[in-house]
Short mmCIF file of C-alpha atoms and ligand atoms in Angstrom, two decimals:
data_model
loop_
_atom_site.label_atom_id
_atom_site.label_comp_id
_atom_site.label_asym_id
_atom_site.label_seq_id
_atom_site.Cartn_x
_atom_site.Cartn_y
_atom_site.Cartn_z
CA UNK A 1 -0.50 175.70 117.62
CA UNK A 2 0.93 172.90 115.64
CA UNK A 3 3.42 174.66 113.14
CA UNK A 4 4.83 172.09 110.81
CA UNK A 5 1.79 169.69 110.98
CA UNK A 6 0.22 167.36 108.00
CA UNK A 7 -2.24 169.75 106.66
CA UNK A 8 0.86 171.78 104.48
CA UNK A 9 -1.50 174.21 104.17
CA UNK A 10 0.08 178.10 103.26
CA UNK A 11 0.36 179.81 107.03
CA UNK A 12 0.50 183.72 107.14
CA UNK A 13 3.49 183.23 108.76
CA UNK A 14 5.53 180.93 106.64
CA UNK A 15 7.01 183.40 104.61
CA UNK A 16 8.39 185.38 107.58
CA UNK A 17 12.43 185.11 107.78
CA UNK A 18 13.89 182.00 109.51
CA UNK A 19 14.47 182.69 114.08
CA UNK A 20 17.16 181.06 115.46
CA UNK A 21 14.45 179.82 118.21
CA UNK A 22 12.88 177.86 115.53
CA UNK A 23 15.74 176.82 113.76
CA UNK A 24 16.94 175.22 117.05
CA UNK A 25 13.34 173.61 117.68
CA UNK A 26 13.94 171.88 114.45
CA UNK A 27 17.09 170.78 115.10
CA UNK A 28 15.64 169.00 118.22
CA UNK A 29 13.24 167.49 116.18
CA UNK A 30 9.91 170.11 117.14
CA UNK A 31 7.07 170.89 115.58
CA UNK A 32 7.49 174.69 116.66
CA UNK A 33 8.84 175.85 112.62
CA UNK A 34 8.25 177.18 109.58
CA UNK A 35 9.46 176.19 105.92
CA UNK A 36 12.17 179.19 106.35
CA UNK A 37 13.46 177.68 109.14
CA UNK A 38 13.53 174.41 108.31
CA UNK A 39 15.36 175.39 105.14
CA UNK A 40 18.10 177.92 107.06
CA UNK A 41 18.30 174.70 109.64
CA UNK A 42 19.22 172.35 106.54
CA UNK A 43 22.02 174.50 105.30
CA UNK A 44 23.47 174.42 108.73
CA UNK A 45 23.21 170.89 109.11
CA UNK A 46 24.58 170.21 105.36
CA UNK A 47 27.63 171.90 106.59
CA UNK A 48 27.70 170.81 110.01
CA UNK A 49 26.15 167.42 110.68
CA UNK A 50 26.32 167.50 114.58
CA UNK A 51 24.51 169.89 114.49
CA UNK A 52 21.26 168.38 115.96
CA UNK A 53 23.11 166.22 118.35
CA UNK A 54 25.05 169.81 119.81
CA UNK A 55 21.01 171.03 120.79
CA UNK A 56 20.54 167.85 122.46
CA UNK A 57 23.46 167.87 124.62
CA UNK A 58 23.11 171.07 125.30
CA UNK A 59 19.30 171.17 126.28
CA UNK A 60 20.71 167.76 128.46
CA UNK A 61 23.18 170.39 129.93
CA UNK A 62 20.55 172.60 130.90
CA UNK A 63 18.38 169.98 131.94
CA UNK A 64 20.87 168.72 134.67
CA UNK A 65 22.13 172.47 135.82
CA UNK A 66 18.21 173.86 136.13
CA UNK A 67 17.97 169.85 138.51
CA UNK A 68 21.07 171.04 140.05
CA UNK A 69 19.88 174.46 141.12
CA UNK A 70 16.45 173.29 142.41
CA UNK A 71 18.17 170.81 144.53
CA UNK A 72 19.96 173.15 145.85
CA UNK A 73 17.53 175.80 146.76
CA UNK A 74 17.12 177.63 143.95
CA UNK A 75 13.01 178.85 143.55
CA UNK A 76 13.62 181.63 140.51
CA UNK A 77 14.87 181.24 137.30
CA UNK A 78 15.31 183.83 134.75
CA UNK A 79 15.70 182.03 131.90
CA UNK A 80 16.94 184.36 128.69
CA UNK A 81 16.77 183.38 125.11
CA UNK A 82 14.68 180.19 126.44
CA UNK A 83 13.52 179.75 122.83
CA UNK A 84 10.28 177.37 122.63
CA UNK A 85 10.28 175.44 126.28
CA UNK A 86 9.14 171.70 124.55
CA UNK A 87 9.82 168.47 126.96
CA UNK A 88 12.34 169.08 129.96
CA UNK A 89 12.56 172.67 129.80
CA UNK A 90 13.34 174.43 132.83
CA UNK A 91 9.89 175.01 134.33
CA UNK A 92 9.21 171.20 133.90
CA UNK A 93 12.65 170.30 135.48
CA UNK A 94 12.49 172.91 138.34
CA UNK A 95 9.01 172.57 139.09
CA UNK A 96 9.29 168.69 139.29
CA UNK A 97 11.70 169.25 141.89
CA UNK A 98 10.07 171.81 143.69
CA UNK A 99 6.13 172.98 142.51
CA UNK A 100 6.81 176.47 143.93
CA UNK A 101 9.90 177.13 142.02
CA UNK A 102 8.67 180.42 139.23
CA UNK A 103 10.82 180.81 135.64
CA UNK A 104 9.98 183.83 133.67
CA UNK A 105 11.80 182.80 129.98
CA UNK A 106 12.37 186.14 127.86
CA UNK A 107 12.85 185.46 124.33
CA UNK A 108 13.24 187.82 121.17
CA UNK A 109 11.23 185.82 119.02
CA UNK A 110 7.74 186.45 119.35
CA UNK A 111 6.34 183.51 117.98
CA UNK A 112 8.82 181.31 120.78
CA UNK A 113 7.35 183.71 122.82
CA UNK A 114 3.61 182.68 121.92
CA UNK A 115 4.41 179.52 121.64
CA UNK A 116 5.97 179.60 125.08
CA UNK A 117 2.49 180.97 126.68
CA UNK A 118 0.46 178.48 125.40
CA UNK A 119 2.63 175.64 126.38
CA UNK A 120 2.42 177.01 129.89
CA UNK A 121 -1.44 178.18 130.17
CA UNK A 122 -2.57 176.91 132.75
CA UNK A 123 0.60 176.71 134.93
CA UNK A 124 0.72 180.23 137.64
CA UNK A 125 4.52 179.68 138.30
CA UNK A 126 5.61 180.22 135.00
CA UNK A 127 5.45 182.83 132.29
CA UNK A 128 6.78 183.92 128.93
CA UNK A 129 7.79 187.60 127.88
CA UNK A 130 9.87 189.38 124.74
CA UNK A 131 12.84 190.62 125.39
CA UNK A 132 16.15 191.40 124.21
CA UNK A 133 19.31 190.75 126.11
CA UNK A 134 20.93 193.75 124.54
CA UNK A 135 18.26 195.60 126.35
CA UNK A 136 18.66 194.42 130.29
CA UNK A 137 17.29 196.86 132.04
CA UNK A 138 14.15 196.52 130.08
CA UNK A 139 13.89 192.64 131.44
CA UNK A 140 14.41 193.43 134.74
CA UNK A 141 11.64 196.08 134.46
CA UNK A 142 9.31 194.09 132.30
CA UNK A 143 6.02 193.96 134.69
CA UNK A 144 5.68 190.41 135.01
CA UNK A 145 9.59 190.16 135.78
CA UNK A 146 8.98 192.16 138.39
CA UNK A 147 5.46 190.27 139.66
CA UNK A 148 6.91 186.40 139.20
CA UNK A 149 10.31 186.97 140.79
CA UNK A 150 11.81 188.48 143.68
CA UNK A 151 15.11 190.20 143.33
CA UNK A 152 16.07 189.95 147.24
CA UNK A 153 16.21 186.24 147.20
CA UNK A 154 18.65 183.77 145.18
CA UNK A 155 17.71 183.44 141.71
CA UNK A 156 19.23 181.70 138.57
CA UNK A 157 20.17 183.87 135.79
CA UNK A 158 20.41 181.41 132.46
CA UNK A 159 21.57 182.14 129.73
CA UNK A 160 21.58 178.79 127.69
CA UNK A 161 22.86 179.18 124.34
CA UNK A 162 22.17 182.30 123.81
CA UNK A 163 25.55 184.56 124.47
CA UNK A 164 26.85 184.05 121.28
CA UNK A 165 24.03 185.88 119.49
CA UNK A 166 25.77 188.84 120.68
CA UNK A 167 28.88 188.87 118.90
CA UNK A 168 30.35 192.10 120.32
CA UNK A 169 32.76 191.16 123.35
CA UNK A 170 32.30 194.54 125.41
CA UNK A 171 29.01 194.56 124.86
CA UNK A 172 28.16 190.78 125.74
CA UNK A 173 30.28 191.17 128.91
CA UNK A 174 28.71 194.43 129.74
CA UNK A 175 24.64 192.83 129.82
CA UNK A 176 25.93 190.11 131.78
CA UNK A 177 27.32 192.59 134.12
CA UNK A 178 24.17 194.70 134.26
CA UNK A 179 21.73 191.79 134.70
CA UNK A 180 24.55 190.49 137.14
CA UNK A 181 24.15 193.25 139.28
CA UNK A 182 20.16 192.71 140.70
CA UNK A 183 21.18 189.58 141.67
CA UNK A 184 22.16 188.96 145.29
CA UNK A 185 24.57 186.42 146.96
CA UNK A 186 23.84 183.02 146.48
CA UNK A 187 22.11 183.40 143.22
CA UNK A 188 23.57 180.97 140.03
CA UNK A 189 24.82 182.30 136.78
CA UNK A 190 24.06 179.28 134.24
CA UNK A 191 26.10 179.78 130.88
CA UNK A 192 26.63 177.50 127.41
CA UNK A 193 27.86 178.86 124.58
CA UNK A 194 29.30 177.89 121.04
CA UNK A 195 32.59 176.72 121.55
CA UNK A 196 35.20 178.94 119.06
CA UNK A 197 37.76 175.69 119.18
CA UNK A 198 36.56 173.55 115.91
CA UNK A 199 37.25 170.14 116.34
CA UNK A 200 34.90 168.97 113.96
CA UNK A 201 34.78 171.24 111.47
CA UNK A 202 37.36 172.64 108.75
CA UNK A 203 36.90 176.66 109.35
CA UNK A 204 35.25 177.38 105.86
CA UNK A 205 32.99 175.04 107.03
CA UNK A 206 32.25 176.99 110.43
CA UNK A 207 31.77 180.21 108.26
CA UNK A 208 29.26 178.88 106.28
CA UNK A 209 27.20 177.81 108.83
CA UNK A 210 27.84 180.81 110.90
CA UNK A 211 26.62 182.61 107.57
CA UNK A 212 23.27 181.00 107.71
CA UNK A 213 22.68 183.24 110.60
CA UNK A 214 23.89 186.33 109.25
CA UNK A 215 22.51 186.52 106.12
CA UNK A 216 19.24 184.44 107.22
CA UNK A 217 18.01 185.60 110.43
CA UNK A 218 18.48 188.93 112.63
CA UNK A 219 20.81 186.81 115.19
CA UNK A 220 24.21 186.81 113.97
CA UNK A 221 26.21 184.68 115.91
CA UNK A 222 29.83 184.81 117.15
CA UNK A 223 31.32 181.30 119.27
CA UNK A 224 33.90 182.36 122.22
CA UNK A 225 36.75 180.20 123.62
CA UNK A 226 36.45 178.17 126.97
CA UNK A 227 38.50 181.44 128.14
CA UNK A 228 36.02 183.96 126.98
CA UNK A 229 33.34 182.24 128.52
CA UNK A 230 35.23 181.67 131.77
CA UNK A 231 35.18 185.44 132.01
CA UNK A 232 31.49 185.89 131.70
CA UNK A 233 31.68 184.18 135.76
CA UNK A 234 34.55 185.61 136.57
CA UNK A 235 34.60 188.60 139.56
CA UNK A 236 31.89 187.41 140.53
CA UNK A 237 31.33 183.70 140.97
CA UNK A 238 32.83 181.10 142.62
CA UNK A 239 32.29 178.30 139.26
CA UNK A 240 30.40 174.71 140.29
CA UNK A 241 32.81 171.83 139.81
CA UNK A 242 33.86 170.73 137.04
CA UNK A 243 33.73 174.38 136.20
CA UNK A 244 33.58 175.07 132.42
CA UNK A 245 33.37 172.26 130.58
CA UNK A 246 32.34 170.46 127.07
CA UNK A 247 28.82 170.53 127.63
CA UNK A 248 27.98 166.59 127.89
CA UNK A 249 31.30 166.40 130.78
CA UNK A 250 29.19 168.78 133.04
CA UNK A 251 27.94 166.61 135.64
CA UNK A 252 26.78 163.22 133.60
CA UNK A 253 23.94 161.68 134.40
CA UNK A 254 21.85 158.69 133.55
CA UNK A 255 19.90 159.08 130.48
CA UNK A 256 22.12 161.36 128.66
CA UNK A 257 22.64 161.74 124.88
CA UNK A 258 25.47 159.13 123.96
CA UNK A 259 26.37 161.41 120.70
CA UNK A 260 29.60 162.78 122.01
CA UNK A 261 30.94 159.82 123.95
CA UNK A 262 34.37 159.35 123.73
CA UNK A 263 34.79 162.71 122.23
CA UNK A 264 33.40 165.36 124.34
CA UNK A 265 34.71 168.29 122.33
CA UNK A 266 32.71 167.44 119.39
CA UNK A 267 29.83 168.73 121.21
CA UNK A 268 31.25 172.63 120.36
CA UNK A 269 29.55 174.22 123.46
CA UNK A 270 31.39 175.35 126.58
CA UNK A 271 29.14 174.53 129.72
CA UNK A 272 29.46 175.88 133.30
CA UNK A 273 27.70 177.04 136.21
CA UNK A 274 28.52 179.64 138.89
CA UNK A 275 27.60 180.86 142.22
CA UNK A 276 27.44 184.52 142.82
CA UNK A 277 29.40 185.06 146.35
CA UNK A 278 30.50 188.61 147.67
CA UNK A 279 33.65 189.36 146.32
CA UNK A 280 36.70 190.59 148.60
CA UNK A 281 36.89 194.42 148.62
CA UNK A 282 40.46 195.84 147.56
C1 SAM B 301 19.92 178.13 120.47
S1 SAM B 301 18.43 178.74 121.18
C2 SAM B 301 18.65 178.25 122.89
C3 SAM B 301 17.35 177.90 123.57
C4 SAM B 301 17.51 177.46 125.04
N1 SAM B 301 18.12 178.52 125.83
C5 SAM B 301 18.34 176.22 125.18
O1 SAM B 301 19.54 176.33 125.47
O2 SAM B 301 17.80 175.12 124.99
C6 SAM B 301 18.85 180.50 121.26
C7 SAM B 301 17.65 181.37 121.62
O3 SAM B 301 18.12 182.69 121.89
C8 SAM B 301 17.19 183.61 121.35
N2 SAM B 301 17.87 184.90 121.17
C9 SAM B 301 18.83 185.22 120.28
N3 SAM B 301 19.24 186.49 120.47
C10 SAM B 301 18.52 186.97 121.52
C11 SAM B 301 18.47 188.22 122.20
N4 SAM B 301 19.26 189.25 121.82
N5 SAM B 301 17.63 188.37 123.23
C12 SAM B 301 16.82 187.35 123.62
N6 SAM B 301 16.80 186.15 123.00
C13 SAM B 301 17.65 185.96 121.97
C14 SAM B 301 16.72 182.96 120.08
O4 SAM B 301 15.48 183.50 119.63
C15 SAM B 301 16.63 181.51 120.51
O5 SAM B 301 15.37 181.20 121.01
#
């Protein structure tokens, strides 16, 4: 289903209120988006430029954790606010890796969430469900959570980008804890998130484009500090080196987006990547 393709013809759907799933598809340049979102995008990018290369490098981030993971073992991923899984998501990445590794993404957006399944028909290991994060237990007993993905063995809980669409602290750091809590030892805890540090930006600046969310789509967002987001791990991982970084100084590899060279922290997402390990008993 081709969204934004030549025929400009009036969809049903284009006057429904901009997602932040499809705002981010557009900022990487998809097809997966409607004139709302593509407008609501805009405004962001009017006040924050970067703001297409910041998706890049952080869909590069996830790319080289999800690589990471597989090499090491990993065969599950629960992958939550996955938005629209285009080129190198984290089926294609795991799965090239290793062909038996399953992803379930969960997404609120049910048109992501569409889109998702028919990007994947076709392909058994991998499947595409709605789902709120505020809601956890609900994930964890969605049916085909429960059929794709084995809560015994290792699995990698990612949450890519989407932590900061839940701008209450207690309440952020209490669905981590309860999806946290399935998981057994050994299983990954993959995190980015908007980074509350401007470098970039002038703060008025930052509000406006925070506004676009607000007033424009049901996902409100709220960046953290490299602190804040060091907590979402801690208690109960032991963090991968380089522990939480600037998302493009997370492991660098060959082929990565060059925007932030030289200035890492213009990238405005905190990166990281934790193993879950039984913590000593006081
Ligand atoms: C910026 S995109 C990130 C997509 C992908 N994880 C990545 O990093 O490339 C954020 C996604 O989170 C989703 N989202 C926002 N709030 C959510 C919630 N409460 N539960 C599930 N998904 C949510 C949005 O619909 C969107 O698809």
């Amino acid at each position: 289903m081709r969204m934004n393709g030549p025929s400009g013809g009036e969809h049903k759907s284009e006057q429904k209120p901009a997602t932040a799933a499809r705002m981010y598809d557009f900022y990487l340049g998809g097809v997966h988006n409607f004139p709302a979102d593509r407008q609501a995008a805009q405004t962001v990018v009017d006040q924050f430029p970067a703001v297409p290369a910041v998706a890049r490098n952080n869909r590069a981030f996830l790319g080289r954790a999800v690589r990471f993971l597989a090499e090491a073992g990993i065969r599950q991923f629960l992958d939550i606010g996955s938005g629209i899984p285009t080129a190198g998501n984290v089926h294609e990445i795991a799965q090239a890796v290793a062909p038996d590794a399953r992803v379930v993404y969960v997404d609120i957006d049910p048109v992501a969430v569409a889109e998702s399944l028919e990007i994947l028909h076709g392909n058994d290991r991998a499947t595409a469900i709605r789902g709120d994060l505020r809601e956890p237990q609900a994930i964890l007993d969605h049916p085909e959570v429960r059929r794709m993905l084995d809560f015994t063995t290792p699995t990698a809980l990612v949450l890519a980008a989407v932590l900061h669409f839940v701008p209450d602290d207690t309440e952020a750091y209490g669905f981590v804890d309860r999806l946290a809590a399935v998981l057994p030892a050994g299983s990954y805890l993959v995190i980015s998130h908007g980074a509350a540090e401007t470098f970039a930006l002038s703060d008025d600046r930052t509000a406006a484009a925070r506004a676009v969310y607000t007033q424009r789509t049901t996902t409100a967002g709220k960046p953290r500090t490299r602190a804040q987001v060091e907590l979402f791990f801690a208690g109960r991982c032991q963090l991968v080196d380089p522990g939480v970084t600037w998302a493009p100084d997370w492991r660098p590899a060959t082929g990565d987006p060059a925007d932030f060279a030289g200035d890492t922290r213009r990238s405005g997402m905190w990166a990281g990547v934790g193993q879950f390990t039984p913590m000593p008993t006081t």
